[in-house]
CSV table of C-alpha atoms and ligand atoms in Angstrom, one decimal:
chain,number,residue,atom,x,y,z
A,1,MET,CA,-24.9,23.6,29.2
A,2,THR,CA,-21.2,23.0,30.0
A,3,ILE,CA,-18.4,25.2,28.7
A,4,PRO,CA,-15.7,22.4,28.0
A,5,GLY,CA,-13.7,26.3,27.4
A,6,ASP,CA,-10.5,23.9,26.2
A,7,GLU,CA,-12.4,22.9,22.7
A,8,THR,CA,-13.5,26.8,22.6
A,9,ALA,CA,-9.7,27.8,23.5
A,10,ASP,CA,-8.1,25.6,20.9
A,11,PHE,CA,-10.3,26.5,18.5
A,12,LEU,CA,-9.8,30.5,19.3
A,13,GLN,CA,-6.4,29.6,19.4
A,14,ASP,CA,-6.1,28.1,16.1
A,15,ALA,CA,-8.0,30.6,14.4
A,16,ALA,CA,-5.7,33.5,16.0
A,17,ALA,CA,-2.7,31.4,14.4
A,18,ALA,CA,-4.5,31.3,11.2
A,19,GLY,CA,-4.6,35.2,11.1
A,20,VAL,CA,-8.8,35.1,11.6
A,21,PHE,CA,-8.4,37.9,14.0
A,22,PRO,CA,-5.8,40.4,15.0
A,23,GLY,CA,-4.5,40.2,18.6
A,24,GLY,CA,-4.5,37.5,21.2
A,25,PRO,CA,-7.8,35.3,21.7
A,26,ASP,CA,-7.9,35.7,25.3
A,27,THR,CA,-10.3,38.5,25.0
A,28,ARG,CA,-12.8,36.6,22.2
A,29,LEU,CA,-12.6,33.8,24.4
A,30,GLU,CA,-14.4,35.7,26.8
A,31,THR,CA,-16.9,36.7,24.9
A,32,TYR,CA,-17.6,33.2,23.4
A,33,ARG,CA,-18.0,31.8,27.6
A,34,ARG,CA,-20.2,34.7,28.1
A,35,ALA,CA,-22.6,34.1,25.2
A,36,ILE,CA,-22.6,30.0,25.2
A,37,ALA,CA,-23.4,30.9,29.3
A,38,ALA,CA,-26.4,32.1,28.6
A,39,GLY,CA,-27.7,29.6,26.4
A,40,LYS,CA,-26.5,31.4,22.8
A,41,ALA,CA,-25.1,30.4,19.8
A,42,ALA,CA,-21.3,31.4,19.5
A,43,PRO,CA,-20.9,35.0,18.5
A,44,PHE,CA,-18.7,33.6,15.3
A,45,THR,CA,-17.7,36.3,13.0
A,46,SER,CA,-17.6,35.1,9.0
A,47,GLY,CA,-14.3,34.5,9.4
A,48,GLU,CA,-14.4,32.8,12.3
A,49,LEU,CA,-17.2,30.8,10.9
A,50,ALA,CA,-15.5,29.9,7.8
A,51,HIS,CA,-12.0,29.0,9.8
A,52,ALA,CA,-14.3,26.6,12.3
A,53,ALA,CA,-15.9,25.0,9.3
A,54,ARG,CA,-12.6,24.2,7.8
A,55,LEU,CA,-11.1,23.0,11.1
A,56,ALA,CA,-14.2,20.8,11.0
A,57,TRP,CA,-13.0,19.0,7.5
A,58,ARG,CA,-10.1,18.9,9.1
A,59,ASN,CA,-11.3,16.8,11.9
A,60,SER,CA,-13.6,14.3,9.7
A,61,ALA,CA,-12.1,11.3,10.6
A,62,ARG,CA,-13.8,9.7,7.8
A,63,CYS,CA,-12.9,11.9,4.6
A,64,ILE,CA,-9.6,11.1,3.0
A,65,GLY,CA,-10.1,14.1,1.0
A,66,ARG,CA,-8.7,16.7,4.0
A,67,LEU,CA,-5.7,17.4,2.2
A,68,HIS,CA,-7.8,20.2,0.6
A,69,TRP,CA,-9.5,21.4,3.9
A,70,ARG,CA,-7.6,24.8,3.7
A,71,SER,CA,-9.8,25.5,0.3
A,72,LEU,CA,-13.5,25.2,1.8
A,73,ARG,CA,-15.4,27.9,0.5
A,74,VAL,CA,-18.3,29.1,3.6
A,75,ARG,CA,-21.4,31.0,3.1
A,76,ASP,CA,-22.6,32.3,5.7
A,77,ARG,CA,-26.4,32.4,5.6
A,78,ARG,CA,-27.1,31.9,9.5
A,79,ASP,CA,-29.5,34.7,9.0
A,80,VAL,CA,-31.9,32.9,6.2
A,81,ALA,CA,-34.2,30.3,8.2
A,82,ASP,CA,-37.2,30.7,5.9
A,83,PRO,CA,-37.9,27.2,3.8
A,84,LYS,CA,-38.4,29.6,0.5
A,85,ALA,CA,-35.1,31.0,1.2
A,86,ILE,CA,-32.9,28.4,2.1
A,87,PHE,CA,-34.0,26.7,-1.3
A,88,GLN,CA,-32.9,29.7,-3.2
A,89,GLU,CA,-29.6,29.5,-1.5
A,90,LEU,CA,-29.1,25.8,-1.9
A,91,CYS,CA,-29.6,26.3,-5.8
A,92,LEU,CA,-27.1,28.9,-5.3
A,93,HIS,CA,-24.8,26.7,-3.4
A,94,LEU,CA,-25.3,24.3,-6.1
A,95,THR,CA,-24.3,26.4,-8.6
A,96,GLU,CA,-21.5,28.0,-7.3
A,97,SER,CA,-19.8,24.3,-5.9
A,98,THR,CA,-20.4,22.7,-9.4
A,99,ASN,CA,-18.8,25.2,-11.3
A,100,GLY,CA,-19.3,24.3,-14.5
A,101,GLY,CA,-17.5,20.8,-13.3
A,102,ALA,CA,-14.6,22.6,-11.4
A,103,ILE,CA,-16.1,21.8,-8.1
A,104,ARG,CA,-15.3,24.1,-5.4
A,105,PRO,CA,-15.5,22.5,-1.8
A,106,THR,CA,-18.6,24.8,-0.3
A,107,MET,CA,-20.5,24.6,2.9
A,108,THR,CA,-23.4,26.9,3.2
A,109,VAL,CA,-24.1,27.6,7.1
A,110,PHE,CA,-27.7,28.2,8.4
A,111,ALA,CA,-28.9,29.1,11.6
A,112,PRO,CA,-27.8,27.4,14.3
A,113,ALA,CA,-29.6,25.7,16.6
A,114,THR,CA,-29.6,27.1,20.5
A,115,PRO,CA,-31.1,26.1,23.8
A,116,THR,CA,-34.4,28.0,23.0
A,117,GLN,CA,-34.4,27.8,19.4
A,118,ALA,CA,-34.6,25.6,17.3
A,119,SER,CA,-33.0,25.8,13.6
A,120,PRO,CA,-34.2,25.0,10.5
A,121,ARG,CA,-33.4,21.4,8.8
A,122,ILE,CA,-32.9,20.2,5.2
A,123,LEU,CA,-34.4,16.4,5.6
A,124,ASN,CA,-32.7,15.3,2.6
A,125,HIS,CA,-29.3,12.9,2.7
A,126,GLN,CA,-28.0,14.8,-0.2
A,127,LEU,CA,-29.1,17.3,-2.8
A,128,ALA,CA,-29.0,15.3,-5.6
A,129,ALA,CA,-30.2,11.5,-4.7
A,130,TYR,CA,-32.2,9.2,-6.7
A,131,ALA,CA,-35.8,7.9,-6.1
A,132,GLY,CA,-36.2,4.5,-4.9
A,133,TYR,CA,-39.7,3.0,-5.7
A,134,ARG,CA,-40.7,-0.1,-3.9
A,135,SER,CA,-43.8,-1.8,-5.1
A,136,GLY,CA,-44.2,-5.6,-4.2
A,137,GLY,CA,-41.3,-7.3,-3.8
A,138,THR,CA,-39.2,-5.4,-6.4
A,139,LEU,CA,-37.3,-1.8,-6.0
A,140,LEU,CA,-36.6,0.5,-8.8
A,141,GLY,CA,-34.1,3.1,-8.7
A,142,ASP,CA,-32.0,3.7,-5.2
A,143,PRO,CA,-33.1,1.4,-2.5
A,144,LYS,CA,-30.8,3.2,0.2
A,145,ASN,CA,-33.3,6.4,-0.6
A,146,ALA,CA,-36.7,4.2,-0.5
A,147,ALA,CA,-38.0,5.3,2.9
A,148,PHE,CA,-37.5,9.1,1.6
A,149,THR,CA,-39.2,8.7,-1.2
A,150,GLU,CA,-42.2,7.3,0.0
A,151,THR,CA,-42.0,10.3,2.8
A,152,ALA,CA,-41.9,12.7,-0.4
A,153,ILE,CA,-44.6,11.5,-2.1
A,154,ARG,CA,-46.6,11.8,1.0
A,155,LEU,CA,-45.8,15.4,1.4
A,156,GLY,CA,-47.4,15.6,-2.4
A,157,TRP,CA,-44.4,14.5,-4.4
A,158,ARG,CA,-45.5,13.2,-7.8
A,159,PRO,CA,-42.9,11.0,-9.3
A,160,PRO,CA,-42.2,11.5,-12.9
A,161,ALA,CA,-45.3,9.6,-15.3
A,162,THR,CA,-42.5,7.3,-16.5
A,163,GLN,CA,-40.3,6.0,-13.3
A,164,THR,CA,-36.8,5.4,-14.1
A,165,ALA,CA,-33.9,4.0,-11.3
A,166,PHE,CA,-32.6,7.8,-11.9
A,167,ASP,CA,-35.4,10.2,-11.1
A,168,LEU,CA,-34.0,13.0,-9.1
A,169,LEU,CA,-35.7,13.3,-5.6
A,170,PRO,CA,-37.4,17.0,-4.7
A,171,TRP,CA,-35.6,18.7,-1.5
A,172,ILE,CA,-37.7,18.7,1.8
A,173,ILE,CA,-36.8,21.6,4.1
A,174,GLN,CA,-38.2,22.6,7.4
A,175,GLY,CA,-38.6,25.8,9.3
A,176,ALA,CA,-37.5,26.1,12.8
A,177,GLY,CA,-40.8,23.8,14.6
A,178,GLU,CA,-42.4,24.2,11.5
A,179,ALA,CA,-44.1,21.7,9.0
A,180,PRO,CA,-41.8,20.2,6.5
A,181,GLN,CA,-42.1,21.6,2.7
A,182,LEU,CA,-41.3,19.9,-0.8
A,183,PHE,CA,-39.5,22.2,-3.1
A,184,THR,CA,-38.3,21.0,-6.7
A,185,PRO,CA,-34.9,22.3,-8.2
A,186,ASP,CA,-35.1,23.8,-12.0
A,187,THR,CA,-34.1,20.7,-14.3
A,188,GLY,CA,-30.4,21.1,-15.2
A,189,LEU,CA,-29.5,22.5,-11.9
A,190,ILE,CA,-28.2,18.9,-10.8
A,191,GLN,CA,-25.3,18.4,-13.2
A,192,GLU,CA,-25.2,14.2,-14.1
A,193,VAL,CA,-22.8,11.8,-15.9
A,194,PRO,CA,-24.1,9.2,-18.0
A,195,ILE,CA,-21.8,6.3,-17.6
A,196,SER,CA,-19.7,5.0,-20.9
A,197,HIS,CA,-16.6,2.5,-20.6
A,198,PRO,CA,-12.9,3.9,-22.8
A,199,THR,CA,-13.2,0.4,-24.5
A,200,LEU,CA,-16.1,-1.5,-24.0
A,201,GLY,CA,-18.8,-0.2,-26.2
A,202,TRP,CA,-21.6,-1.5,-24.4
A,203,PHE,CA,-21.3,-0.4,-20.9
A,204,ALA,CA,-23.2,3.1,-22.1
A,205,GLU,CA,-26.3,0.4,-23.4
A,206,LEU,CA,-26.8,-0.1,-19.1
A,207,GLY,CA,-28.0,3.2,-18.8
A,208,LEU,CA,-25.9,4.2,-15.9
A,209,ARG,CA,-25.4,7.4,-14.6
A,210,TRP,CA,-24.3,9.6,-11.8
A,211,TYR,CA,-24.3,13.3,-10.4
A,212,ALA,CA,-21.6,15.5,-10.3
A,213,VAL,CA,-21.3,16.7,-6.8
A,214,PRO,CA,-22.8,14.7,-3.3
A,215,VAL,CA,-24.3,17.7,-1.5
A,216,ILE,CA,-24.4,16.3,2.3
A,217,CYS,CA,-27.5,17.9,4.8
A,218,ASP,CA,-27.5,15.3,7.0
A,219,MET,CA,-24.9,16.1,9.2
A,220,VAL,CA,-24.5,18.9,11.9
A,221,LEU,CA,-21.3,21.1,12.0
A,222,HIS,CA,-20.3,21.0,15.9
A,223,ALA,CA,-18.2,24.5,16.7
A,224,ALA,CA,-17.4,26.1,19.8
A,225,GLU,CA,-20.0,24.3,21.6
A,226,THR,CA,-22.6,25.4,19.0
A,227,GLU,CA,-24.8,22.9,16.8
A,228,PHE,CA,-25.7,24.0,13.0
A,229,PRO,CA,-28.1,20.9,11.6
A,230,ALA,CA,-28.6,23.0,8.0
A,231,ALA,CA,-24.6,23.4,7.2
A,232,PRO,CA,-25.0,21.4,3.7
A,233,PHE,CA,-21.3,20.8,2.3
A,234,GLY,CA,-19.5,18.9,-0.6
A,235,GLY,CA,-17.1,18.6,-2.9
A,236,TRP,CA,-15.8,16.0,-5.7
A,237,TYR,CA,-16.1,12.5,-5.9
A,238,MET,CA,-13.7,9.9,-5.5
A,239,GLY,CA,-14.7,7.3,-8.0
A,240,THR,CA,-15.0,4.1,-5.8
A,241,GLU,CA,-17.8,6.4,-4.0
A,242,ILE,CA,-20.2,5.8,-7.1
A,243,GLY,CA,-18.3,2.4,-8.7
A,244,ALA,CA,-17.3,0.4,-5.6
A,245,ARG,CA,-20.3,1.7,-3.6
A,246,ASN,CA,-23.5,3.5,-5.1
A,247,LEU,CA,-23.4,1.3,-8.5
A,248,ALA,CA,-22.2,-1.5,-7.0
A,249,ASP,CA,-23.2,-2.6,-3.4
A,250,ALA,CA,-25.9,-5.5,-3.8
A,251,ASP,CA,-28.1,-3.4,-1.5
A,252,ARG,CA,-27.6,-0.5,-4.0
A,253,TYR,CA,-27.8,-0.5,-8.0
A,254,ASN,CA,-25.8,-4.3,-8.0
A,255,GLN,CA,-24.2,-3.8,-11.2
A,256,LEU,CA,-21.7,-6.2,-10.7
A,257,PRO,CA,-23.5,-9.4,-12.0
A,258,VAL,CA,-24.6,-7.7,-15.0
A,259,ILE,CA,-21.3,-6.1,-16.2
A,260,ALA,CA,-20.1,-9.4,-15.5
A,261,ARG,CA,-22.6,-11.1,-17.7
A,262,ARG,CA,-21.9,-8.5,-20.4
A,263,MET,CA,-18.2,-9.4,-19.7
A,264,GLY,CA,-19.0,-12.9,-20.6
A,265,LEU,CA,-17.9,-13.9,-17.2
A,266,ASP,CA,-18.5,-17.5,-15.5
A,267,THR,CA,-20.5,-15.8,-12.4
A,268,LYS,CA,-21.3,-19.3,-11.0
A,269,THR,CA,-17.4,-19.5,-10.3
A,270,PRO,CA,-16.7,-17.2,-7.1
A,271,ALA,CA,-12.8,-17.9,-7.7
A,272,ALA,CA,-12.9,-16.7,-11.3
A,273,LEU,CA,-13.0,-13.2,-9.6
A,274,TRP,CA,-15.8,-12.0,-11.8
A,275,LYS,CA,-16.4,-9.5,-9.1
A,276,ASP,CA,-13.4,-8.3,-9.1
A,277,ARG,CA,-13.0,-8.1,-12.7
A,278,ALA,CA,-16.3,-6.3,-12.9
A,279,LEU,CA,-15.6,-3.9,-10.0
A,280,VAL,CA,-12.6,-2.7,-12.2
A,281,GLU,CA,-14.4,-2.5,-15.8
A,282,LEU,CA,-17.0,-0.3,-13.5
A,283,ASN,CA,-14.6,2.1,-11.7
A,284,THR,CA,-12.8,2.7,-15.2
A,285,ALA,CA,-16.2,3.6,-16.7
A,286,VAL,CA,-16.8,6.1,-13.6
A,287,LEU,CA,-13.6,8.1,-14.0
A,288,HIS,CA,-13.2,8.1,-17.7
A,289,SER,CA,-17.4,9.1,-17.7
A,290,TYR,CA,-16.4,11.9,-15.3
A,291,GLN,CA,-13.2,13.1,-16.9
A,292,ALA,CA,-15.1,13.7,-20.7
A,293,ALA,CA,-17.5,15.4,-19.0
A,294,GLY,CA,-15.4,17.6,-17.3
A,295,VAL,CA,-16.3,16.9,-14.0
A,296,ARG,CA,-13.8,17.1,-11.4
A,297,ILE,CA,-13.4,13.4,-9.6
A,298,VAL,CA,-10.2,11.8,-8.0
A,299,ASP,CA,-9.6,8.1,-8.0
A,300,HIS,CA,-8.5,6.1,-5.1
A,301,HIS,CA,-4.8,6.1,-5.5
A,302,THR,CA,-4.3,9.7,-5.7
A,303,ALA,CA,-6.7,10.4,-3.3
A,304,SER,CA,-4.9,8.0,-1.1
A,305,ALA,CA,-1.3,9.9,-1.9
A,306,GLU,CA,-3.2,13.0,-1.1
A,307,PHE,CA,-4.5,11.8,2.6
A,308,MET,CA,-1.1,10.5,3.2
A,309,ARG,CA,0.4,14.1,2.2
A,310,PHE,CA,-2.2,15.6,4.8
A,311,ASN,CA,-1.2,13.3,7.4
A,312,GLU,CA,2.1,14.3,7.0
A,313,GLN,CA,1.1,18.0,7.0
A,314,GLU,CA,-0.5,17.6,10.3
A,315,LEU,CA,2.3,15.6,11.8
A,316,ARG,CA,4.4,18.6,11.4
A,317,ALA,CA,2.2,21.0,12.4
A,318,GLY,CA,2.4,18.9,15.7
A,319,ARG,CA,-1.1,16.8,15.2
A,320,GLU,CA,-2.2,13.5,15.5
A,321,THR,CA,-4.6,13.0,12.5
A,322,SER,CA,-7.7,11.9,13.6
A,323,ALA,CA,-9.1,9.3,11.4
A,324,ALA,CA,-11.5,6.2,10.7
A,325,TRP,CA,-9.6,3.4,9.0
A,326,ASP,CA,-12.8,1.6,8.1
A,327,TRP,CA,-13.5,4.9,5.9
A,328,ILE,CA,-10.5,5.8,5.1
A,329,VAL,CA,-9.3,2.6,3.1
A,330,PRO,CA,-11.0,2.7,-0.6
A,331,PRO,CA,-13.6,0.1,-0.6
A,332,MET,CA,-11.5,-1.5,-3.6
A,333,SER,CA,-8.1,-2.3,-3.6
A,334,GLY,CA,-7.4,-1.5,-0.4
A,335,ALA,CA,-3.9,-2.5,0.5
A,336,ALA,CA,-2.6,-1.2,-3.1
A,337,THR,CA,-3.1,2.3,-1.1
A,338,PRO,CA,-0.4,3.5,1.3
A,339,VAL,CA,-3.3,4.2,3.7
A,340,PHE,CA,-4.0,0.8,4.1
A,341,HIS,CA,-0.8,0.5,5.7
A,342,LEU,CA,-1.2,3.2,8.1
A,343,PRO,CA,-2.1,3.4,12.0
A,344,MET,CA,-5.3,5.3,12.4
A,345,ARG,CA,-7.4,6.6,15.6
A,346,ASP,CA,-10.6,8.4,15.5
A,347,LEU,CA,-10.0,11.5,18.1
A,348,GLN,CA,-13.6,12.7,18.1
A,349,LEU,CA,-12.3,16.6,17.9
A,350,ARG,CA,-14.2,19.5,17.6
A,351,PRO,CA,-14.9,21.2,15.5
A,352,ASN,CA,-16.4,18.6,13.8
A,353,LEU,CA,-19.3,17.3,11.6
A,354,LEU,CA,-21.4,14.2,12.9
A,355,PRO,CA,-24.1,12.5,12.0
A,356,ARG,CA,-27.6,14.2,12.7
A,357,PRO,CA,-29.8,11.9,15.2
A,358,GLU,CA,-33.2,10.9,12.7
A,359,PRO,CA,-36.1,13.5,13.2
A,360,ALA,CA,-38.9,12.1,14.8
B,1,LIG,N1,-20.4,9.0,-0.5
B,1,LIG,C1,-21.2,9.7,-0.5
B,1,LIG,C2,-21.9,9.5,-1.8
B,1,LIG,O1,-21.4,8.1,-2.6
B,1,LIG,C3,-20.7,10.9,-0.7
B,1,LIG,C4,-20.1,10.9,0.7
B,1,LIG,C5,-19.3,12.3,0.7
B,1,LIG,N2,-17.9,12.4,-0.4
B,1,LIG,C6,-17.4,13.1,-1.1
B,1,LIG,N3,-16.5,12.8,-2.0
B,1,LIG,N4,-17.1,14.3,-0.9
B,1,LIG,O2,-22.4,9.8,-2.2
């Protein structure tokens, strides 16, 4: 393994500037170099790990919510590797992060992977997700999770007797080098929000719902030459993630034609803008429902304005913001938000959170 010392050095300089440890980073850097050269994980203190995780968020080119990077709560659980214990920690993570609706951005960091030791893994894409049941040519639920649903069933998961489009999936946790195990969180642990509309009374009859907190499990925390494949994290939603993608995409819940018909629109004529009008009402419903349920959510205009502030903060700190335009620009009303007009480059910085390669 090579030691691109610059990255590690940058991280330590940054940590020192943030007051993570007293004194200069030089001796600390030497300690890091020695550990990494010996094929060990970087010897983060809990404070350094928390700082590295916050920098990983700050460097996440696809995230519009990074104004809040300093507020990330980091649960250092590097000593936890047993699947049962991981399960219990994930339950605590959800409760602490959901916080009764006042969502707190949170990451739990489990044991890292080293050249000699595999790490545990949480095979779910997110802790909360809805089953997708394929049968014949039709699909009930979230198509995105069809393959995972089949894996869970193969491992022994029994779907509810009456299957719905919104059945929460179990968790699949794999100890280092062990067979995957199924765990089912208690009902109620995952808070959900039924979707209704402030003025369209029929909207609630669609029976749509979504969960309060996305907790991503399949991204790897990369920091100081060390990989943490089990480092689940999440914060509050931006409304369009649900209203303009999860419930709207034709290959997800595909609700725009349903909503447009209930609105009495002519769905034969694209130029009638029925998709656009349905999108506005669906997104109005999502924001309204989360607010009514007391679950924190941000609309895409506010989130875009916050991203512009984040960008200004970064410029003032002498840093270019690393950002992926196609991910930052919201999936509706793009040009009506200021981020549309901001040039962006993905600088591939470290620390970072990057997709985990598919498990074999
Ligand atoms: N887009 C993903 C979803 O709809 C969640 C990604 C993380 N989003 C967040 N607001 N923290 O489930």
